[in-house]
Short mmCIF file of C-alpha atoms and ligand atoms in Angstrom, two decimals:
data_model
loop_
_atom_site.label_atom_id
_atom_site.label_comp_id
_atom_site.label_asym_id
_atom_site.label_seq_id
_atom_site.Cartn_x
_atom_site.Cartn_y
_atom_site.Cartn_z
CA UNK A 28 0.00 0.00 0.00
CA UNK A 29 1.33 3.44 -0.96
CA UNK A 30 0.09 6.69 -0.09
CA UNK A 31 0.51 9.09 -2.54
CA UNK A 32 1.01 12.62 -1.11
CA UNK A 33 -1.06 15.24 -3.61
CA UNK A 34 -0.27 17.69 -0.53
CA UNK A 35 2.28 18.79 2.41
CA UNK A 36 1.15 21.91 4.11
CA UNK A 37 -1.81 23.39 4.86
CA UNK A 38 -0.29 26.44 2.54
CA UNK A 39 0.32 23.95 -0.10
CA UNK A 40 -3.18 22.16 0.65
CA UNK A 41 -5.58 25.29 -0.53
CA UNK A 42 -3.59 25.47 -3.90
CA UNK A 43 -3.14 22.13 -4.14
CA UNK A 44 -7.37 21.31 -4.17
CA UNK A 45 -8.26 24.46 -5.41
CA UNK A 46 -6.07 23.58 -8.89
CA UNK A 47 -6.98 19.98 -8.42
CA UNK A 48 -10.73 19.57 -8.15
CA UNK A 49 -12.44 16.53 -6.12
CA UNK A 50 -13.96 15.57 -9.75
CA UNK A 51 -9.91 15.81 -11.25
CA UNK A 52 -8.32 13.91 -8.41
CA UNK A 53 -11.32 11.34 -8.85
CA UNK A 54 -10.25 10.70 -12.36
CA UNK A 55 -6.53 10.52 -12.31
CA UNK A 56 -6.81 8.19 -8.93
CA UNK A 57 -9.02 5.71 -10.89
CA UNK A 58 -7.11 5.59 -14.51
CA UNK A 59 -4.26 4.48 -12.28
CA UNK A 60 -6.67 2.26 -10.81
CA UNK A 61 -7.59 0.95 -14.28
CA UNK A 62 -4.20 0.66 -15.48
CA UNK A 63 -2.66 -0.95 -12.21
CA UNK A 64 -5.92 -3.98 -12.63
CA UNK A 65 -5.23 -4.78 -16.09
CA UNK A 66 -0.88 -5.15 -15.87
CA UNK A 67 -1.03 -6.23 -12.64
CA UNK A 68 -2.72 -9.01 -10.17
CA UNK A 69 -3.24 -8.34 -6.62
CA UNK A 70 -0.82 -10.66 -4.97
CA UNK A 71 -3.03 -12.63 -3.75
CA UNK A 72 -4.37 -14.18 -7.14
CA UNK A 73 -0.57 -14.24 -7.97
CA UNK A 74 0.47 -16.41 -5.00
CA UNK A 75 -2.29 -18.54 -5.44
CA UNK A 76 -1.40 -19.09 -9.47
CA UNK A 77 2.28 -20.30 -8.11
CA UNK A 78 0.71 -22.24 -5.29
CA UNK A 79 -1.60 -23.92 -7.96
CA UNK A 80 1.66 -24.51 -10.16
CA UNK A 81 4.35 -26.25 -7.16
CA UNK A 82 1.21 -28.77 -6.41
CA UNK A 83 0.43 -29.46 -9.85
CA UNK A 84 1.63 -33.12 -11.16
CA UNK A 85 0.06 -33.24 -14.80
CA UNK A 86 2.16 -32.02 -17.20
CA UNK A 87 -0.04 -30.28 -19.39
CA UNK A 88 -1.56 -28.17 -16.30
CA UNK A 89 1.96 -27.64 -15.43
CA UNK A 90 2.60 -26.09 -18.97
CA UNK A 91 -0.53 -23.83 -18.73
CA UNK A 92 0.11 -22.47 -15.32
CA UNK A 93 3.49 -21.93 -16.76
CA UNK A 94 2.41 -20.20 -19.67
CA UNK A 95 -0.08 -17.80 -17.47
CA UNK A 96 2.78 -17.27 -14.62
CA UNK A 97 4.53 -15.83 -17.37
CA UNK A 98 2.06 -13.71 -18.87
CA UNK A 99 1.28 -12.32 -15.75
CA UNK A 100 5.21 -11.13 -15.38
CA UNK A 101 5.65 -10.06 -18.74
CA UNK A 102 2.74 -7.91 -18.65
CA UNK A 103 3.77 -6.49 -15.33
CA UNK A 104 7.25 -5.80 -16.39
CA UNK A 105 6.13 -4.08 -19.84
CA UNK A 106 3.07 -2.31 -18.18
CA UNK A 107 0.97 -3.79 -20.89
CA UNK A 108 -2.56 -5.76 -19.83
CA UNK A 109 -2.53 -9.25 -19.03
CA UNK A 110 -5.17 -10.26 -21.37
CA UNK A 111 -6.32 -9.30 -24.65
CA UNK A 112 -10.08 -8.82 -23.47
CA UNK A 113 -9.83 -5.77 -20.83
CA UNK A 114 -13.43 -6.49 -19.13
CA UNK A 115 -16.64 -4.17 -19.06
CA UNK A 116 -15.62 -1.84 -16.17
CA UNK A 117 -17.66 -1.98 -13.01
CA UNK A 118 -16.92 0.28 -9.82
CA UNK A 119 -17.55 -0.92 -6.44
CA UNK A 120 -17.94 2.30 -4.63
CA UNK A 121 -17.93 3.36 -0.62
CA UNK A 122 -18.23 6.71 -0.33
CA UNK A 123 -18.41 8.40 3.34
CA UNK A 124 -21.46 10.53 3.51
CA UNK A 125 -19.72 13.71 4.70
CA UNK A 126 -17.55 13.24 1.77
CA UNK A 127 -17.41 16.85 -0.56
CA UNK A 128 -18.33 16.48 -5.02
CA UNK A 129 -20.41 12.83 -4.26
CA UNK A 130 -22.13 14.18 -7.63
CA UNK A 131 -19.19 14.40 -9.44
CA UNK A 132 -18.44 10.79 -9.04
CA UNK A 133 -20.07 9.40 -11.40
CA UNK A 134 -18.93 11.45 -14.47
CA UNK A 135 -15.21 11.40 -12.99
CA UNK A 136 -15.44 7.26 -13.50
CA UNK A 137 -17.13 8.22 -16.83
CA UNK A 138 -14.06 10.11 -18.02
CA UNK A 139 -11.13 8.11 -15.97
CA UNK A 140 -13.11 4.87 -18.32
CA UNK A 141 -12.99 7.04 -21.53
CA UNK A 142 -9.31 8.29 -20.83
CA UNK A 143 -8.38 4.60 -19.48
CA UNK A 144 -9.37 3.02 -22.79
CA UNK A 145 -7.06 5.44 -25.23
CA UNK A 146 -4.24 5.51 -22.52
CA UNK A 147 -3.67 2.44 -21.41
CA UNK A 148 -5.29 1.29 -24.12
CA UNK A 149 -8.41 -0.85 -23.13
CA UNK A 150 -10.27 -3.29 -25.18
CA UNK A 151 -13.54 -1.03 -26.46
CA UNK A 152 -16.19 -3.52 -24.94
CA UNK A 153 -19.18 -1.19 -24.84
CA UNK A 154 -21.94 -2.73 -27.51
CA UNK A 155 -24.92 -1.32 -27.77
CA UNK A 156 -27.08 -4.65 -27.89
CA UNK A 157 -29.99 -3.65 -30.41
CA UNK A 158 -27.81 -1.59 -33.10
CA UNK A 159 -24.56 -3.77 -32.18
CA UNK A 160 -22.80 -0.60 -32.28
CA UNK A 161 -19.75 -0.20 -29.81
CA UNK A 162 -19.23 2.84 -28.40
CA UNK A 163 -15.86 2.90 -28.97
CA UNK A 164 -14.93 4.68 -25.06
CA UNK A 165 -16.12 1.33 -22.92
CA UNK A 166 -18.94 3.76 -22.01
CA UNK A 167 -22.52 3.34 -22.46
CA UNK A 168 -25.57 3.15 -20.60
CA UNK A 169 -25.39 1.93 -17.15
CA UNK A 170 -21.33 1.11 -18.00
CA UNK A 171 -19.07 1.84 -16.36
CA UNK A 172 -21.53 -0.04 -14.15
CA UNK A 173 -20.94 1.63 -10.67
CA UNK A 174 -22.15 0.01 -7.08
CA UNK A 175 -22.64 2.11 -4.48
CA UNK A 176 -22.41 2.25 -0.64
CA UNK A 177 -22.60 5.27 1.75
CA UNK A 178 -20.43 4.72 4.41
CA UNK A 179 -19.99 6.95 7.52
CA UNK A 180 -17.01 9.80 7.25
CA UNK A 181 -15.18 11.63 4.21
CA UNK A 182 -13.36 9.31 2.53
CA UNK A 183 -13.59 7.62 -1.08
CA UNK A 184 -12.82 3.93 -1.78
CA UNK A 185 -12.87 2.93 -5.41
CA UNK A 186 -12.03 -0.62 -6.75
CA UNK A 187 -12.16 -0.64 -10.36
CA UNK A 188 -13.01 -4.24 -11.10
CA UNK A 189 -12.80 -5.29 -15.08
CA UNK A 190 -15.12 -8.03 -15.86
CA UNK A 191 -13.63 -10.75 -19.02
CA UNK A 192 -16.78 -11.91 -21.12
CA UNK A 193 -15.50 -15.60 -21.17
CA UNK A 194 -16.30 -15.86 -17.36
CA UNK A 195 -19.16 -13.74 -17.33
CA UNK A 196 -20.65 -15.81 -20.00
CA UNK A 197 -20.70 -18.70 -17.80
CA UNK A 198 -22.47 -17.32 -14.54
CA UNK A 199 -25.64 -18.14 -13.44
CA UNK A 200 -28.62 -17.64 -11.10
CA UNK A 201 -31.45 -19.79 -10.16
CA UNK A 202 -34.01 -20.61 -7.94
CA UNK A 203 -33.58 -24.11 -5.81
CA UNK A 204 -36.57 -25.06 -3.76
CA UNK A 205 -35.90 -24.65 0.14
CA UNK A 206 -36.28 -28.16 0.97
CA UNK A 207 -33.13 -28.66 -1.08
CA UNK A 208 -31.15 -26.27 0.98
CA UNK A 209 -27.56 -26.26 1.70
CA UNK A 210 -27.44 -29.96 -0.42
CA UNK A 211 -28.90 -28.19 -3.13
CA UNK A 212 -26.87 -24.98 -3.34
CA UNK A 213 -23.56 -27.56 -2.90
CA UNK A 214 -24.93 -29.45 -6.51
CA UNK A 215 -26.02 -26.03 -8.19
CA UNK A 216 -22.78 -24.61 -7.78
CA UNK A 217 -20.72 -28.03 -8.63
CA UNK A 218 -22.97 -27.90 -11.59
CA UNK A 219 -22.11 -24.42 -12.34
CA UNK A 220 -18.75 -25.48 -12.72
CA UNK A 221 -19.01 -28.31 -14.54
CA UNK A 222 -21.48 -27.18 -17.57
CA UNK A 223 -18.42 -24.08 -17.44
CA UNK A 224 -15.54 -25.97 -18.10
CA UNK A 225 -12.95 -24.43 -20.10
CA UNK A 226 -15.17 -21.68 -20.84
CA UNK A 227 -14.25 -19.17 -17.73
CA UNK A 228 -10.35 -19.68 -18.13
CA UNK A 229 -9.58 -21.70 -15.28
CA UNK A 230 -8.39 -21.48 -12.37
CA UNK A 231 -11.37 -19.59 -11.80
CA UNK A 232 -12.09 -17.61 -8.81
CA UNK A 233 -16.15 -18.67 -7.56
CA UNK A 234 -18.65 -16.32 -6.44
CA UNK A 235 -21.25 -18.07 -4.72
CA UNK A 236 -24.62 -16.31 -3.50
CA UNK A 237 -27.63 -17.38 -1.37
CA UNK A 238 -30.98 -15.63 -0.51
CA UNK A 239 -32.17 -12.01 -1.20
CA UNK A 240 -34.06 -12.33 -4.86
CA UNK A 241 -32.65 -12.82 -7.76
CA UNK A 242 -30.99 -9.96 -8.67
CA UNK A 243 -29.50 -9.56 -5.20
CA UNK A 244 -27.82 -12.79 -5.51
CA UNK A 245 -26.14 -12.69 -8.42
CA UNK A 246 -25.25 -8.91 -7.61
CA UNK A 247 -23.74 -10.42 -4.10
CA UNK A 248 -22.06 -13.45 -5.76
CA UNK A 249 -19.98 -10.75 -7.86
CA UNK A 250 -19.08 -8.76 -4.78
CA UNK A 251 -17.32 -12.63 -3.49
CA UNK A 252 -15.25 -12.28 -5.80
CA UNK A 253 -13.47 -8.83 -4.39
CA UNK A 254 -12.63 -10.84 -1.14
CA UNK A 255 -9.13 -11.63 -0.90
CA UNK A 256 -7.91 -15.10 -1.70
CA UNK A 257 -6.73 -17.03 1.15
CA UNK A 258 -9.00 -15.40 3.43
CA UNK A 259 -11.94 -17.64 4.53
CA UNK A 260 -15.36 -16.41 5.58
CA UNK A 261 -15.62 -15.25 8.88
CA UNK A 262 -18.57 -17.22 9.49
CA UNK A 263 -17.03 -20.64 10.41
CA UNK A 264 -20.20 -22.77 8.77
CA UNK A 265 -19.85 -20.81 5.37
CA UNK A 266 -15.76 -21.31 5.44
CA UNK A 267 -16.40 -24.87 5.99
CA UNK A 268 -18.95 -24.58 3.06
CA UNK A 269 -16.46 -22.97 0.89
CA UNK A 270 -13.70 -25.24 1.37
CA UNK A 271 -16.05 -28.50 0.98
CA UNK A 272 -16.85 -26.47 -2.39
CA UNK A 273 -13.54 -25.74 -3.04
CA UNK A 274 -12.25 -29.64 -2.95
CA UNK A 275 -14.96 -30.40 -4.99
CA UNK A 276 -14.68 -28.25 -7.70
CA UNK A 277 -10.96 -29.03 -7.76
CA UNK A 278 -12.13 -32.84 -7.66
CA UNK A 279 -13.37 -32.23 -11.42
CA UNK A 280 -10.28 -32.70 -12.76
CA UNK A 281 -11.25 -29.77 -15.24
CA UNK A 282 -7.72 -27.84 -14.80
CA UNK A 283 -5.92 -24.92 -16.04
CA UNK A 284 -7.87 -23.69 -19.09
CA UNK A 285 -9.60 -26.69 -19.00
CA UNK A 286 -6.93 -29.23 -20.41
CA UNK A 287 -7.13 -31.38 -17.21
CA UNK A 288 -5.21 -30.83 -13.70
CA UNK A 289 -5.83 -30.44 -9.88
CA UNK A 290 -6.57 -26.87 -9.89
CA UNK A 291 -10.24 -25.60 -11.49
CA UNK A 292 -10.03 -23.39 -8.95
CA UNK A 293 -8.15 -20.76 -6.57
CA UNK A 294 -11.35 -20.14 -4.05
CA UNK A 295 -14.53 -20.54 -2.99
CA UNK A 296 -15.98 -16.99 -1.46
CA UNK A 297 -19.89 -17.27 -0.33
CA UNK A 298 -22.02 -14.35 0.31
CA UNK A 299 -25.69 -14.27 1.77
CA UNK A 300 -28.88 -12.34 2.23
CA UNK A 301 -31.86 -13.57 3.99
CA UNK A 302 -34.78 -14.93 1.82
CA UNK A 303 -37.90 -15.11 1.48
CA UNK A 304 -39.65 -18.29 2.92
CA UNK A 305 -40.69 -19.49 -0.36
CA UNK A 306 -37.59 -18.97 -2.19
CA UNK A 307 -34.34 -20.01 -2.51
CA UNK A 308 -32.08 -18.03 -4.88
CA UNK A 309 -28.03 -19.07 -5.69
CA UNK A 310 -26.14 -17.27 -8.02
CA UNK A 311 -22.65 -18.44 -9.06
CA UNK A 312 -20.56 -15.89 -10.54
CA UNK A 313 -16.88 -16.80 -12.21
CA UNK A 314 -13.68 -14.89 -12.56
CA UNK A 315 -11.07 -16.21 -14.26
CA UNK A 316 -7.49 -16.80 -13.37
CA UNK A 317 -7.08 -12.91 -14.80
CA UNK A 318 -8.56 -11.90 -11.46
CA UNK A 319 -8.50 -8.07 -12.19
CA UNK A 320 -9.29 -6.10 -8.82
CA UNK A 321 -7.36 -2.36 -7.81
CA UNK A 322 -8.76 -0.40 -4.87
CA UNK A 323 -7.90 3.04 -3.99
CA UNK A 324 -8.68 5.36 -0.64
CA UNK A 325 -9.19 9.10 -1.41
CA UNK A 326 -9.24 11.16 1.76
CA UNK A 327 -10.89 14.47 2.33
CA UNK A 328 -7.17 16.15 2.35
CA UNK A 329 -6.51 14.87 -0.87
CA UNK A 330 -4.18 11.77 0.22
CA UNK A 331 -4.53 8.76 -2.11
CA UNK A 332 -3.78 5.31 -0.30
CA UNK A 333 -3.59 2.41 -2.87
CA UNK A 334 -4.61 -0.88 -1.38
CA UNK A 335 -4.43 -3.32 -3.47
CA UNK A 336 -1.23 -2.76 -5.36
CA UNK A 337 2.55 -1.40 -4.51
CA UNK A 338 2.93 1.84 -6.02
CA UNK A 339 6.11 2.45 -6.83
S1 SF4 X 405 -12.12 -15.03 -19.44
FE1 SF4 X 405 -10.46 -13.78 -18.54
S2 SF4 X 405 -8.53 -14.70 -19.19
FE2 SF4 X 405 -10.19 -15.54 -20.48
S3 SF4 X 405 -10.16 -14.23 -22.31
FE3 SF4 X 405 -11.68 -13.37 -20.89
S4 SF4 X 405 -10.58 -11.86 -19.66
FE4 SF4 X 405 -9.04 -13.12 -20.69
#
């Protein structure tokens, strides 16, 4: 984590956010954001990768996690992105509610997307699904898709979170009966991962979500996937959950892009809401082994703290 210091006196502070607006520091924190998630994984996906690659025995697995290992260091080392397809680009926002310019948000993730994609560059993944015309920016309507949460105090937290289609193609949300329960929700997911295959390039990170409605679900089973690998859920049933999940989706024998192997995938992270009596909604929601995450904290005086990535 690196704090970047936009200011150092209070002298220096009025100039400094009087010639750099909330709506300006907004944009340059998150098309650093953007650029530091597509050329580099958070070190947890990374560590997991090379875990995945010391335990693996077939040679062919071997060769892909090989292959990716590399990628990931070449495109880190020539600040280029990791993969070819840069993701739709959704925003997990929590913004403090005594935090100054929360309307300018929105059109400062706008422009940080617009400048991202000609800078960096980005992939242009905004198509307009009736016309089939692509916007050319990764802009369009309702994308950048933003989530929001008001927090308590004045800061900012932004993770920029790039979504590949080849694992979003593959997620899904339905409705189990309650009888079925926890049983149930264990075979939908396994499932899930099966009928996915090589589809999601695996090893796959696994969003798993239970209860709310439909839409809550799957919207909660995509949040999973911004937890931290190697960190179980604090709820000791749902970590057991996830790790009985976890063997058994690694039990497939599905493997690095799908070529066979012991490792389908890195984690298992379960999220819940509480349902309604008569229903029963999961929602499994893949990332793939690009596991493209970068959070930032803006504070009111201007500070930037990155959390996810060393800034040099
Ligand atoms: S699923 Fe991920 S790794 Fe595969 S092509 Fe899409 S972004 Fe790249």
């Amino acid at each position: 984590m690196r704090t970047s210091n936009l200011i150092a006196s209070p002298s220096r502070r009025e100039k400094t956010l009087q010639n750099h607006t909330i709506a300006d520091l907004i944009e340059d924190t998150v098309v650093n954001l953007l650029r530091l998630a597509v050329t580099k994984l958070p070190q947890d996906v990374k560590e997991a990768l090379q875990k995945a690659y010391r335990e693996e025995v077939n040679e062919t697995a071997r060769v892909q996690l090989e292959t990716i290992l590399k990628n990931i260091e070449l495109a880190e080392k020539d600040n280029t992105p990791i993969c070819q397809d840069t993701g739709v680009i959704i925003f997990y926002i929590k913004a403090g509610a005594q935090t100054k310019g929360l309307d300018k948000i929105e059109s400062a993730l706008r422009n940080a997307t617009k400048k991202a994609t000609k800078e960096i560059p980005l992939r242009p993944n905004a198509v307009d699904p009736f016309t089939q015309k692509n916007t050319g920016d990764n802009t369009g309507r309702f994308i950048p898709y933003v989530n929001w949460e008001i927090t308590t105090g004045d800061t900012i937290e932004i993770t920029a979170f790039p979504k590949g289609g080849g694992s979003e193609n593959v997620c899904q949300v339905g409705m189990i009966t309650p009888g079925e329960g926890v049983k149930g929700l264990k075979k939908f997911v396994i499932d899930a991962v099966i009928k996915a295959g090589a589809k999601p390039c695996p090893p796959t990170i696994v969003g798993v979500a239970v209860g709310g409605g439909a839409d809550i679900a799957m919207k909660l089973a995509k949040m999973a996937l911004l937890r931290p690998l190697g960190q179980p859920n604090p709820n000791s049933e749902l970590a057991k959950i996830e790790s009985e999940l976890y063997e058994a989706a690694n039990s497939t024998g599905i493997g690095p892009m799908g070529l066979g192997g012991k490792c389908t995938v890195l984690g298992v992270n379960i999220e819940y809401a509480h349902r309604h009596p008569a229903s029963f909604p999961v929602a499994v929601a893949f990332q793939c082994w690009a596991a493209r995450r970068a959070t930032a904290r803006i504070y009111a005086d201007g500070r930037v703290d990155y959390l996810t990535h060393v800034v040099k």
